[in-house]
mmCIF file of C-alpha atoms and ligand atoms in Angstrom:
data_model
loop_
_atom_site.group_PDB
_atom_site.id
_atom_site.type_symbol
_atom_site.label_atom_id
_atom_site.label_comp_id
_atom_site.label_asym_id
_atom_site.label_seq_id
_atom_site.Cartn_x
_atom_site.Cartn_y
_atom_site.Cartn_z
ATOM 1 C CA UNK A 1 28.018 -13.464 2.076
ATOM 2 C CA UNK A 2 26.083 -16.438 0.742
ATOM 3 C CA UNK A 3 23.382 -18.008 2.853
ATOM 4 C CA UNK A 4 21.361 -21.167 2.908
ATOM 5 C CA UNK A 5 19.523 -20.880 -0.388
ATOM 6 C CA UNK A 6 22.698 -20.125 -2.343
ATOM 7 C CA UNK A 7 24.597 -23.058 -0.785
ATOM 8 C CA UNK A 8 21.647 -25.434 -1.177
ATOM 9 C CA UNK A 9 21.369 -24.507 -4.859
ATOM 10 C CA UNK A 10 25.082 -25.061 -5.461
ATOM 11 C CA UNK A 11 25.004 -28.416 -3.644
ATOM 12 C CA UNK A 12 21.952 -29.626 -5.533
ATOM 13 C CA UNK A 13 23.694 -28.691 -8.784
ATOM 14 C CA UNK A 14 26.740 -30.922 -8.362
ATOM 15 C CA UNK A 15 26.146 -33.661 -5.776
ATOM 16 C CA UNK A 16 24.890 -37.149 -6.652
ATOM 17 C CA UNK A 17 21.161 -37.265 -6.236
ATOM 18 C CA UNK A 18 21.260 -39.873 -3.454
ATOM 19 C CA UNK A 19 19.716 -37.910 -0.580
ATOM 20 C CA UNK A 20 16.494 -36.003 -0.045
ATOM 21 C CA UNK A 21 18.258 -33.335 1.979
ATOM 22 C CA UNK A 22 16.466 -30.759 4.098
ATOM 23 C CA UNK A 23 16.989 -27.225 2.841
ATOM 24 C CA UNK A 24 19.748 -26.249 5.213
ATOM 25 C CA UNK A 25 23.502 -26.008 4.863
ATOM 26 C CA UNK A 26 24.912 -26.560 8.335
ATOM 27 C CA UNK A 27 27.988 -24.553 9.235
ATOM 28 C CA UNK A 28 28.710 -25.139 12.920
ATOM 29 C CA UNK A 29 27.537 -26.955 15.990
ATOM 30 C CA UNK A 30 27.997 -27.195 19.722
ATOM 31 C CA UNK A 31 26.408 -29.726 22.057
ATOM 32 C CA UNK A 32 22.843 -30.387 20.865
ATOM 33 C CA UNK A 33 22.691 -27.204 18.753
ATOM 34 C CA UNK A 34 23.408 -26.841 15.016
ATOM 35 C CA UNK A 35 23.594 -23.539 13.136
ATOM 36 C CA UNK A 36 22.951 -23.129 9.400
ATOM 37 C CA UNK A 37 24.311 -20.682 6.818
ATOM 38 C CA UNK A 38 21.503 -18.209 7.622
ATOM 39 C CA UNK A 39 22.493 -18.314 11.329
ATOM 40 C CA UNK A 40 19.350 -20.253 12.221
ATOM 41 C CA UNK A 41 19.654 -22.531 15.242
ATOM 42 C CA UNK A 42 18.335 -26.084 15.412
ATOM 43 C CA UNK A 43 17.885 -28.397 18.377
ATOM 44 C CA UNK A 44 19.435 -31.573 17.029
ATOM 45 C CA UNK A 45 17.647 -34.836 17.876
ATOM 46 C CA UNK A 46 19.269 -36.630 14.946
ATOM 47 C CA UNK A 47 22.922 -36.301 16.056
ATOM 48 C CA UNK A 48 24.192 -37.089 12.579
ATOM 49 C CA UNK A 49 22.136 -40.326 12.728
ATOM 50 C CA UNK A 50 23.300 -41.552 16.142
ATOM 51 C CA UNK A 51 26.878 -40.478 15.416
ATOM 52 C CA UNK A 52 27.595 -37.343 17.463
ATOM 53 C CA UNK A 53 26.802 -39.074 20.748
ATOM 54 C CA UNK A 54 28.777 -36.526 22.775
ATOM 55 C CA UNK A 55 27.193 -33.657 20.874
ATOM 56 C CA UNK A 56 28.775 -31.477 18.227
ATOM 57 C CA UNK A 57 32.422 -30.509 18.672
ATOM 58 C CA UNK A 58 32.778 -32.027 22.127
ATOM 59 C CA UNK A 59 35.898 -30.322 23.575
ATOM 60 C CA UNK A 60 37.637 -33.579 24.553
ATOM 61 C CA UNK A 61 37.170 -35.047 21.066
ATOM 62 C CA UNK A 62 38.124 -31.852 19.237
ATOM 63 C CA UNK A 63 41.256 -31.531 21.393
ATOM 64 C CA UNK A 64 42.204 -35.164 20.709
ATOM 65 C CA UNK A 65 41.735 -34.699 16.943
ATOM 66 C CA UNK A 66 43.787 -31.491 16.880
ATOM 67 C CA UNK A 67 46.603 -32.891 19.004
ATOM 68 C CA UNK A 68 46.857 -36.093 16.960
ATOM 69 C CA UNK A 69 46.624 -34.230 13.636
ATOM 70 C CA UNK A 70 49.713 -32.259 14.645
ATOM 71 C CA UNK A 71 51.609 -35.439 15.496
ATOM 72 C CA UNK A 72 50.751 -38.214 13.027
ATOM 73 C CA UNK A 73 47.748 -38.550 10.710
ATOM 74 C CA UNK A 74 48.243 -41.826 8.851
ATOM 75 C CA UNK A 75 50.731 -44.683 8.589
ATOM 76 C CA UNK A 76 48.624 -47.599 7.218
ATOM 77 C CA UNK A 77 48.430 -50.922 8.982
ATOM 78 C CA UNK A 78 51.923 -51.935 7.887
ATOM 79 C CA UNK A 79 52.914 -50.460 11.266
ATOM 80 C CA UNK A 80 51.429 -50.074 14.707
ATOM 81 C CA UNK A 81 50.156 -46.711 15.906
ATOM 82 C CA UNK A 82 49.536 -45.759 19.511
ATOM 83 C CA UNK A 83 45.913 -44.483 19.489
ATOM 84 C CA UNK A 84 44.730 -47.643 17.694
ATOM 85 C CA UNK A 85 46.356 -49.887 20.312
ATOM 86 C CA UNK A 86 44.986 -47.866 23.236
ATOM 87 C CA UNK A 87 41.500 -47.883 21.721
ATOM 88 C CA UNK A 88 41.545 -51.641 21.105
ATOM 89 C CA UNK A 89 42.746 -52.206 24.682
ATOM 90 C CA UNK A 90 39.903 -50.070 26.009
ATOM 91 C CA UNK A 91 37.280 -51.908 23.908
ATOM 92 C CA UNK A 92 38.655 -55.311 24.922
ATOM 93 C CA UNK A 93 38.736 -54.305 28.605
ATOM 94 C CA UNK A 94 35.094 -53.198 28.498
ATOM 95 C CA UNK A 95 33.423 -55.815 26.276
ATOM 96 C CA UNK A 96 33.121 -59.571 25.696
ATOM 97 C CA UNK A 97 35.757 -59.424 22.925
ATOM 98 C CA UNK A 98 39.475 -60.135 22.857
ATOM 99 C CA UNK A 99 40.240 -58.955 19.296
ATOM 100 C CA UNK A 100 39.332 -55.817 17.340
ATOM 101 C CA UNK A 101 39.519 -55.034 13.621
ATOM 102 C CA UNK A 102 39.181 -51.360 12.700
ATOM 103 C CA UNK A 103 37.659 -50.052 9.460
ATOM 104 C CA UNK A 104 35.918 -46.894 8.220
ATOM 105 C CA UNK A 105 32.152 -47.400 8.313
ATOM 106 C CA UNK A 106 29.330 -49.583 9.481
ATOM 107 C CA UNK A 107 28.981 -51.432 6.200
ATOM 108 C CA UNK A 108 32.682 -52.254 6.275
ATOM 109 C CA UNK A 109 32.425 -53.514 9.853
ATOM 110 C CA UNK A 110 29.608 -55.842 8.778
ATOM 111 C CA UNK A 111 31.577 -56.946 5.709
ATOM 112 C CA UNK A 112 34.422 -57.905 8.058
ATOM 113 C CA UNK A 113 31.981 -59.771 10.310
ATOM 114 C CA UNK A 114 30.471 -61.637 7.350
ATOM 115 C CA UNK A 115 33.908 -62.615 6.040
ATOM 116 C CA UNK A 116 35.060 -63.724 9.493
ATOM 117 C CA UNK A 117 31.892 -65.791 10.063
ATOM 118 C CA UNK A 118 32.406 -67.575 6.745
ATOM 119 C CA UNK A 119 36.107 -68.192 7.370
ATOM 120 C CA UNK A 120 35.741 -69.244 11.016
ATOM 121 C CA UNK A 121 33.453 -72.195 10.370
ATOM 122 C CA UNK A 122 33.980 -75.480 8.533
ATOM 123 C CA UNK A 123 34.457 -75.208 4.748
ATOM 124 C CA UNK A 124 31.122 -74.979 2.953
ATOM 125 C CA UNK A 125 29.297 -73.242 5.778
ATOM 126 C CA UNK A 126 28.689 -69.782 4.392
ATOM 127 C CA UNK A 127 25.027 -68.880 4.761
ATOM 128 C CA UNK A 128 23.993 -66.083 7.118
ATOM 129 C CA UNK A 129 20.506 -65.654 8.504
ATOM 130 C CA UNK A 130 19.424 -62.098 9.253
ATOM 131 C CA UNK A 131 16.000 -60.714 10.189
ATOM 132 C CA UNK A 132 13.297 -59.050 8.169
ATOM 133 C CA UNK A 133 13.265 -55.318 8.796
ATOM 134 C CA UNK A 134 16.995 -55.306 9.483
ATOM 135 C CA UNK A 135 19.478 -52.787 8.114
ATOM 136 C CA UNK A 136 23.124 -53.750 7.729
ATOM 137 C CA UNK A 137 24.545 -51.341 5.140
ATOM 138 C CA UNK A 138 24.681 -50.415 1.449
ATOM 139 C CA UNK A 139 27.586 -52.432 0.072
ATOM 140 C CA UNK A 140 26.446 -55.410 -1.970
ATOM 141 C CA UNK A 141 26.970 -58.052 0.742
ATOM 142 C CA UNK A 142 25.519 -55.930 3.550
ATOM 143 C CA UNK A 143 22.626 -55.011 1.267
ATOM 144 C CA UNK A 144 22.015 -58.728 0.719
ATOM 145 C CA UNK A 145 22.025 -59.154 4.509
ATOM 146 C CA UNK A 146 19.580 -56.249 4.924
ATOM 147 C CA UNK A 147 16.071 -57.629 5.366
ATOM 148 C CA UNK A 148 14.185 -54.914 3.510
ATOM 149 C CA UNK A 149 13.619 -55.621 -0.190
ATOM 150 C CA UNK A 150 12.987 -51.940 -0.990
ATOM 151 C CA UNK A 151 16.746 -51.378 -0.619
ATOM 152 C CA UNK A 152 17.552 -54.274 -2.993
ATOM 153 C CA UNK A 153 15.631 -53.008 -5.997
ATOM 154 C CA UNK A 154 17.765 -52.332 -9.053
ATOM 155 C CA UNK A 155 20.939 -53.913 -7.673
ATOM 156 C CA UNK A 156 20.588 -57.557 -8.683
ATOM 157 C CA UNK A 157 22.434 -59.871 -8.670
ATOM 158 C CA UNK A 158 23.226 -59.565 -4.959
ATOM 159 C CA UNK A 159 25.852 -61.842 -3.390
ATOM 160 C CA UNK A 160 24.482 -65.225 -2.402
ATOM 161 C CA UNK A 161 24.377 -66.792 1.015
ATOM 162 C CA UNK A 162 21.874 -64.567 2.798
ATOM 163 C CA UNK A 163 18.390 -65.480 3.981
ATOM 164 C CA UNK A 164 15.941 -63.528 6.111
ATOM 165 C CA UNK A 165 13.889 -64.846 8.991
ATOM 166 C CA UNK A 166 10.586 -63.192 9.847
ATOM 167 C CA UNK A 167 11.005 -60.678 12.703
ATOM 168 C CA UNK A 168 10.088 -62.062 16.113
ATOM 169 C CA UNK A 169 9.501 -65.603 14.852
ATOM 170 C CA UNK A 170 11.983 -68.043 16.414
ATOM 171 C CA UNK A 171 10.484 -71.067 14.651
ATOM 172 C CA UNK A 172 10.736 -69.308 11.322
ATOM 173 C CA UNK A 173 14.408 -68.731 12.066
ATOM 174 C CA UNK A 174 15.029 -72.338 13.054
ATOM 175 C CA UNK A 175 13.377 -73.533 9.830
ATOM 176 C CA UNK A 176 15.980 -71.610 7.818
ATOM 177 C CA UNK A 177 18.961 -73.299 9.480
ATOM 178 C CA UNK A 178 20.560 -75.746 7.068
ATOM 179 C CA UNK A 179 23.868 -77.524 6.506
ATOM 180 C CA UNK A 180 25.367 -74.373 4.929
ATOM 181 C CA UNK A 181 24.372 -71.971 7.722
ATOM 182 C CA UNK A 182 27.309 -70.367 9.565
ATOM 183 C CA UNK A 183 25.834 -67.450 11.511
ATOM 184 C CA UNK A 184 22.869 -65.384 12.606
ATOM 185 C CA UNK A 185 23.251 -61.622 12.203
ATOM 186 C CA UNK A 186 20.901 -59.238 14.010
ATOM 187 C CA UNK A 187 20.569 -55.835 15.632
ATOM 188 C CA UNK A 188 19.530 -56.012 19.321
ATOM 189 C CA UNK A 189 17.229 -53.109 18.393
ATOM 190 C CA UNK A 190 16.382 -52.352 14.774
ATOM 191 C CA UNK A 191 17.000 -48.640 14.265
ATOM 192 C CA UNK A 192 16.315 -47.992 10.592
ATOM 193 C CA UNK A 193 13.073 -49.953 10.346
ATOM 194 C CA UNK A 194 11.408 -47.901 13.079
ATOM 195 C CA UNK A 195 13.144 -48.333 16.461
ATOM 196 C CA UNK A 196 12.081 -51.933 17.034
ATOM 197 C CA UNK A 197 13.687 -53.569 20.103
ATOM 198 C CA UNK A 198 14.101 -57.349 20.089
ATOM 199 C CA UNK A 199 12.830 -58.784 23.379
ATOM 200 C CA UNK A 200 15.265 -60.433 25.785
ATOM 201 C CA UNK A 201 13.411 -63.749 25.385
ATOM 202 C CA UNK A 202 13.735 -63.577 21.589
ATOM 203 C CA UNK A 203 17.472 -62.807 21.761
ATOM 204 C CA UNK A 204 18.017 -65.588 24.311
ATOM 205 C CA UNK A 205 16.196 -68.042 22.028
ATOM 206 C CA UNK A 206 18.383 -66.937 19.098
ATOM 207 C CA UNK A 207 21.507 -67.491 21.241
ATOM 208 C CA UNK A 208 20.259 -70.969 22.217
ATOM 209 C CA UNK A 209 19.603 -71.874 18.581
ATOM 210 C CA UNK A 210 23.093 -70.699 17.653
ATOM 211 C CA UNK A 211 24.649 -72.784 20.434
ATOM 212 C CA UNK A 212 22.583 -75.835 19.526
ATOM 213 C CA UNK A 213 23.409 -75.659 15.803
ATOM 214 C CA UNK A 214 26.985 -74.371 16.304
ATOM 215 C CA UNK A 215 26.343 -71.072 14.564
ATOM 216 C CA UNK A 216 28.064 -67.802 15.311
ATOM 217 C CA UNK A 217 25.931 -64.976 16.658
ATOM 218 C CA UNK A 218 26.762 -61.548 15.239
ATOM 219 C CA UNK A 219 25.281 -58.413 16.807
ATOM 220 C CA UNK A 220 25.152 -55.304 14.647
ATOM 221 C CA UNK A 221 25.382 -52.531 17.269
ATOM 222 C CA UNK A 222 26.367 -49.892 14.745
ATOM 223 C CA UNK A 223 23.425 -47.668 15.724
ATOM 224 C CA UNK A 224 22.777 -48.740 19.322
ATOM 225 C CA UNK A 225 26.326 -49.259 20.616
ATOM 226 C CA UNK A 226 28.634 -46.692 22.249
ATOM 227 C CA UNK A 227 26.315 -45.689 25.065
ATOM 228 C CA UNK A 228 23.170 -45.001 23.043
ATOM 229 C CA UNK A 229 20.953 -47.332 25.102
ATOM 230 C CA UNK A 230 22.511 -46.432 28.465
ATOM 231 C CA UNK A 231 25.228 -49.086 28.573
ATOM 232 C CA UNK A 232 28.419 -49.066 26.473
ATOM 233 C CA UNK A 233 26.931 -51.852 24.347
ATOM 234 C CA UNK A 234 23.207 -52.477 24.060
ATOM 235 C CA UNK A 235 23.387 -56.232 24.643
ATOM 236 C CA UNK A 236 24.854 -55.751 28.147
ATOM 237 C CA UNK A 237 21.301 -55.062 29.368
ATOM 238 C CA UNK A 238 19.895 -58.168 27.718
ATOM 239 C CA UNK A 239 21.995 -60.973 29.150
ATOM 240 C CA UNK A 240 22.857 -62.296 25.685
ATOM 241 C CA UNK A 241 26.457 -62.240 24.478
ATOM 242 C CA UNK A 242 27.424 -62.468 20.795
ATOM 243 C CA UNK A 243 30.537 -64.037 19.228
ATOM 244 C CA UNK A 244 31.127 -61.113 16.885
ATOM 245 C CA UNK A 245 29.910 -57.514 17.193
ATOM 246 C CA UNK A 246 30.070 -54.519 14.891
ATOM 247 C CA UNK A 247 30.323 -50.827 15.781
ATOM 248 C CA UNK A 248 30.541 -47.627 13.749
ATOM 249 C CA UNK A 249 28.285 -44.528 13.935
ATOM 250 C CA UNK A 250 29.007 -43.201 17.459
ATOM 251 C CA UNK A 251 32.440 -44.802 17.735
ATOM 252 C CA UNK A 252 34.513 -41.696 16.904
ATOM 253 C CA UNK A 253 31.772 -39.092 17.531
ATOM 254 C CA UNK A 254 31.697 -37.998 13.886
ATOM 255 C CA UNK A 255 34.925 -39.127 12.293
ATOM 256 C CA UNK A 256 34.372 -42.135 10.031
ATOM 257 C CA UNK A 257 35.257 -45.310 11.871
ATOM 258 C CA UNK A 258 33.961 -48.850 12.174
ATOM 259 C CA UNK A 259 35.079 -51.786 14.264
ATOM 260 C CA UNK A 260 34.506 -55.508 14.374
ATOM 261 C CA UNK A 261 34.966 -57.132 17.771
ATOM 262 C CA UNK A 262 35.267 -60.880 18.256
ATOM 263 C CA UNK A 263 36.056 -63.586 20.742
ATOM 264 C CA UNK A 264 39.617 -64.886 20.561
ATOM 265 C CA UNK A 265 38.739 -68.349 19.143
ATOM 266 C CA UNK A 266 36.584 -66.846 16.404
ATOM 267 C CA UNK A 267 38.999 -64.041 15.535
ATOM 268 C CA UNK A 268 41.761 -66.640 15.127
ATOM 269 C CA UNK A 269 40.303 -67.497 11.700
ATOM 270 C CA UNK A 270 41.734 -64.218 10.391
ATOM 271 C CA UNK A 271 45.472 -64.423 9.667
ATOM 272 C CA UNK A 272 47.742 -61.893 7.923
ATOM 273 C CA UNK A 273 46.307 -61.319 4.451
ATOM 274 C CA UNK A 274 42.752 -62.491 5.284
ATOM 275 C CA UNK A 275 41.306 -59.016 5.399
ATOM 276 C CA UNK A 276 42.557 -55.439 5.326
ATOM 277 C CA UNK A 277 41.784 -51.780 4.863
ATOM 278 C CA UNK A 278 44.207 -48.952 4.149
ATOM 279 C CA UNK A 279 42.699 -46.310 6.432
ATOM 280 C CA UNK A 280 41.243 -48.538 9.170
ATOM 281 C CA UNK A 281 42.009 -47.320 12.680
ATOM 282 C CA UNK A 282 44.156 -44.430 11.528
ATOM 283 C CA UNK A 283 45.713 -42.381 14.350
ATOM 284 C CA UNK A 284 43.347 -39.386 14.077
ATOM 285 C CA UNK A 285 40.062 -41.319 14.056
ATOM 286 C CA UNK A 286 41.401 -43.662 16.730
ATOM 287 C CA UNK A 287 42.359 -40.688 18.926
ATOM 288 C CA UNK A 288 38.851 -39.268 18.469
ATOM 289 C CA UNK A 289 37.317 -42.640 19.354
ATOM 290 C CA UNK A 290 39.565 -43.011 22.385
ATOM 291 C CA UNK A 291 38.479 -39.606 23.728
ATOM 292 C CA UNK A 292 34.856 -40.524 22.979
ATOM 293 C CA UNK A 293 35.006 -43.901 24.709
ATOM 294 C CA UNK A 294 36.820 -42.476 27.752
ATOM 295 C CA UNK A 295 34.120 -39.819 28.112
ATOM 296 C CA UNK A 296 31.322 -42.380 27.829
ATOM 297 C CA UNK A 297 32.993 -44.667 30.376
ATOM 298 C CA UNK A 298 33.651 -41.881 32.912
ATOM 299 C CA UNK A 299 31.735 -42.201 36.206
ATOM 300 C CA UNK A 300 28.041 -41.181 36.022
ATOM 301 C CA UNK A 301 27.940 -40.673 32.258
ATOM 302 C CA UNK A 302 25.959 -43.800 31.403
ATOM 303 C CA UNK A 303 23.675 -43.577 34.451
ATOM 304 C CA UNK A 304 22.766 -40.060 33.300
ATOM 305 C CA UNK A 305 22.034 -41.418 29.800
ATOM 306 C CA UNK A 306 19.674 -43.972 31.355
ATOM 307 C CA UNK A 307 17.938 -41.279 33.410
ATOM 308 C CA UNK A 308 17.545 -38.976 30.376
ATOM 309 C CA UNK A 309 16.296 -41.940 28.350
ATOM 310 C CA UNK A 310 13.563 -42.602 30.909
ATOM 311 C CA UNK A 311 12.700 -38.903 30.975
ATOM 312 C CA UNK A 312 12.363 -38.781 27.177
ATOM 313 C CA UNK A 313 10.375 -42.043 27.065
ATOM 314 C CA UNK A 314 8.005 -40.767 29.794
ATOM 315 C CA UNK A 315 7.448 -37.520 27.903
ATOM 316 C CA UNK A 316 6.727 -39.422 24.687
ATOM 317 C CA UNK A 317 4.364 -41.777 26.527
ATOM 318 C CA UNK A 318 2.425 -38.686 27.664
ATOM 319 C CA UNK A 319 2.112 -37.641 24.016
ATOM 320 C CA UNK A 320 0.761 -41.097 23.140
ATOM 321 C CA UNK A 321 -1.891 -40.685 25.872
ATOM 322 C CA UNK A 322 -2.721 -37.198 24.607
ATOM 323 C CA UNK A 323 -3.047 -38.160 20.928
ATOM 324 C CA UNK A 324 -4.283 -41.774 21.002
ATOM 325 C CA UNK A 325 -5.941 -41.465 17.597
ATOM 326 C CA UNK A 326 -2.655 -40.550 15.912
ATOM 327 C CA UNK A 327 0.002 -42.318 17.967
ATOM 328 C CA UNK A 328 0.353 -46.033 18.503
ATOM 329 C CA UNK A 329 3.154 -46.382 21.031
ATOM 330 C CA UNK A 330 6.585 -45.290 22.186
ATOM 331 C CA UNK A 331 9.387 -47.819 22.038
ATOM 332 C CA UNK A 332 13.147 -47.855 22.441
ATOM 333 C CA UNK A 333 15.946 -48.132 24.964
ATOM 334 C CA UNK A 334 17.876 -45.308 26.587
ATOM 335 C CA UNK A 335 18.283 -42.415 24.157
ATOM 336 C CA UNK A 336 17.019 -44.145 21.035
ATOM 337 C CA UNK A 337 13.265 -43.729 21.226
ATOM 338 C CA UNK A 338 10.573 -44.008 18.587
ATOM 339 C CA UNK A 339 7.109 -42.527 18.470
ATOM 340 C CA UNK A 340 5.124 -44.888 16.271
ATOM 341 C CA UNK A 341 2.417 -43.221 14.179
ATOM 342 C CA UNK A 342 -0.905 -44.949 13.626
ATOM 343 C CA UNK A 343 -1.326 -46.297 10.122
ATOM 344 C CA UNK A 344 -3.618 -43.491 8.862
ATOM 345 C CA UNK A 345 -1.163 -40.900 10.143
ATOM 346 C CA UNK A 346 2.004 -42.433 8.640
ATOM 347 C CA UNK A 347 1.789 -40.692 5.252
ATOM 348 C CA UNK A 348 2.042 -37.443 7.230
ATOM 349 C CA UNK A 349 5.321 -38.549 8.825
ATOM 350 C CA UNK A 350 7.646 -36.642 6.538
ATOM 351 C CA UNK A 351 5.555 -33.490 6.688
ATOM 352 C CA UNK A 352 5.770 -33.643 10.503
ATOM 353 C CA UNK A 353 9.561 -33.888 10.195
ATOM 354 C CA UNK A 354 9.575 -30.891 7.808
ATOM 355 C CA UNK A 355 7.237 -28.893 10.021
ATOM 356 C CA UNK A 356 9.510 -29.524 13.029
ATOM 357 C CA UNK A 357 12.555 -28.613 10.952
ATOM 358 C CA UNK A 358 10.916 -25.262 10.201
ATOM 359 C CA UNK A 359 10.295 -24.864 13.953
ATOM 360 C CA UNK A 360 13.975 -25.564 14.674
ATOM 361 C CA UNK A 361 13.838 -29.213 15.794
ATOM 362 C CA UNK A 362 15.709 -31.911 13.876
ATOM 363 C CA UNK A 363 14.139 -35.384 13.930
ATOM 364 C CA UNK A 364 14.273 -38.308 11.503
ATOM 365 C CA UNK A 365 11.494 -40.562 10.220
ATOM 366 C CA UNK A 366 12.397 -44.253 10.433
ATOM 367 C CA UNK A 367 10.863 -47.165 8.572
ATOM 368 C CA UNK A 368 7.997 -45.075 7.207
ATOM 369 C CA UNK A 369 6.282 -45.493 10.589
ATOM 370 C CA UNK A 370 8.191 -43.861 13.386
ATOM 371 C CA UNK A 371 9.460 -40.470 14.518
ATOM 372 C CA UNK A 372 12.929 -41.336 15.750
ATOM 373 C CA UNK A 373 14.509 -39.456 18.671
ATOM 374 C CA UNK A 374 18.307 -39.715 18.724
ATOM 375 C CA UNK A 375 19.558 -36.731 20.733
ATOM 376 C CA UNK A 376 23.239 -36.479 21.635
ATOM 377 C CA UNK A 377 23.764 -38.438 24.869
ATOM 378 C CA UNK A 378 24.693 -35.160 26.588
ATOM 379 C CA UNK A 379 21.164 -33.774 26.072
ATOM 380 C CA UNK A 380 19.754 -31.901 29.081
ATOM 381 C CA UNK A 381 16.311 -32.367 30.608
ATOM 382 C CA UNK A 382 15.485 -28.802 29.507
ATOM 383 C CA UNK A 383 16.381 -29.659 25.890
ATOM 384 C CA UNK A 384 14.170 -32.748 26.061
ATOM 385 C CA UNK A 385 11.341 -30.555 27.418
ATOM 386 C CA UNK A 386 11.801 -28.161 24.508
ATOM 387 C CA UNK A 387 11.732 -30.968 21.944
ATOM 388 C CA UNK A 388 8.581 -32.471 23.500
ATOM 389 C CA UNK A 389 6.847 -29.067 23.461
ATOM 390 C CA UNK A 390 7.680 -28.594 19.780
ATOM 391 C CA UNK A 391 6.442 -32.086 18.894
ATOM 392 C CA UNK A 392 3.216 -31.567 20.865
ATOM 393 C CA UNK A 393 2.675 -28.216 19.141
ATOM 394 C CA UNK A 394 3.208 -29.860 15.739
ATOM 395 C CA UNK A 395 0.597 -32.506 16.524
ATOM 396 C CA UNK A 396 -2.033 -30.031 17.692
ATOM 397 C CA UNK A 397 -1.386 -27.842 14.652
ATOM 398 C CA UNK A 398 -1.593 -30.748 12.212
ATOM 399 C CA UNK A 399 -4.627 -32.169 14.001
ATOM 400 C CA UNK A 400 -6.645 -28.953 13.932
ATOM 401 C CA UNK A 401 -6.066 -28.403 10.220
HETATM 402 C C1 LIG B 1 23.982 -47.106 9.794
HETATM 403 C C2 LIG B 1 23.960 -48.564 9.963
HETATM 404 C C3 LIG B 1 24.755 -49.420 9.178
HETATM 405 C C4 LIG B 1 25.619 -48.898 8.040
HETATM 406 O O1 LIG B 1 26.610 -48.041 8.481
HETATM 407 P P1 LIG B 1 27.357 -47.083 7.386
HETATM 408 O O2 LIG B 1 28.412 -46.402 8.193
HETATM 409 O O3 LIG B 1 26.334 -46.162 6.826
HETATM 410 O O4 LIG B 1 27.935 -47.994 6.361
HETATM 411 C C5 LIG B 1 24.703 -50.768 9.438
HETATM 412 N N1 LIG B 1 23.920 -51.272 10.414
HETATM 413 C C6 LIG B 1 23.155 -50.497 11.190
HETATM 414 C C7 LIG B 1 22.330 -51.103 12.270
HETATM 415 C C8 LIG B 1 23.131 -49.124 10.980
HETATM 416 O O5 LIG B 1 22.332 -48.351 11.733
#
């Protein structure tokens, strides 16, 4: 029977060289635990990059996928299908939105949002302001919206109509508003650039600017939506409501799905033929998403996420107090938390991740600055304790050497 090294070698021999993968071929998972081809167990605080919010192979989601796969897998959007309708109804009932467009990824959800924002405004208004440090996807338009030039290199010319405001600087944003501006696009908390929450005051000021200049406000909640911060959507805690919102990652707990949600008046700019996708909202992914959303919205689920989030944040704050020379701060909301390394320690970030991987803890390194903690939302206090112990042990080991 072939194990890890054999599978890793075969994969490296044929797959596009787009990822610096860890040397493990994962074969199964349950809850917060993954198992590789050598039968090694890992405590997973990556969750497929904020995707498997209910943990691996959650029974309700697996049952929904299996049942739907035996009934109807795909019909296209030339027809209605039941899971898609039920899911849209659930999202509309639990959010600011009245209309939902389903697609297959985060980048596609943002593409839909960008197209809707351009079409919904007066002719000629097409420019979108996003923030420096943002991440909105890898398609050409979402790459142009992404406020990190390192992702742009080698892909010129990028689509026009995107400008980036300096993070946290409301005046800098206002200065960019011109006659062609149609929308502001931002993440309520920037995940990829190092778990950077936007303050409530900042988001409120952005909303006010949008209202004053008649711009649409688009929230990219692809990473922080679907319960990650302790409410179904992250912005619910911030008292700022967008006009358009995008979801993906955790939406179907691992099946590829994105969604764009919008207010009725804004969504009305899309008419038959405006936008489309063949697979979007197909019955199997929609059934998985429906089971996921129902689980998240069940009584006590989100309050437990908030409690676990505080528990994790408290534990990380203790680490910051214990290693003040290496750690700057802990920041995040709910169960997306970041441990920010001090500048001198940042080059060691990836080796910390690799060391922890060898110890059986999966973490990711975000923005070149921050150890990012994204456990499944079903993580137990004991699993958080175990992760914190492993991280503390890694620090003391790396510090003494
Ligand atoms: C992951 C992510 C995206 C892109 O989603 P894909 O499914 O990889 O296309 C966009 N925005 C944010 C905030 C993300 O975290």
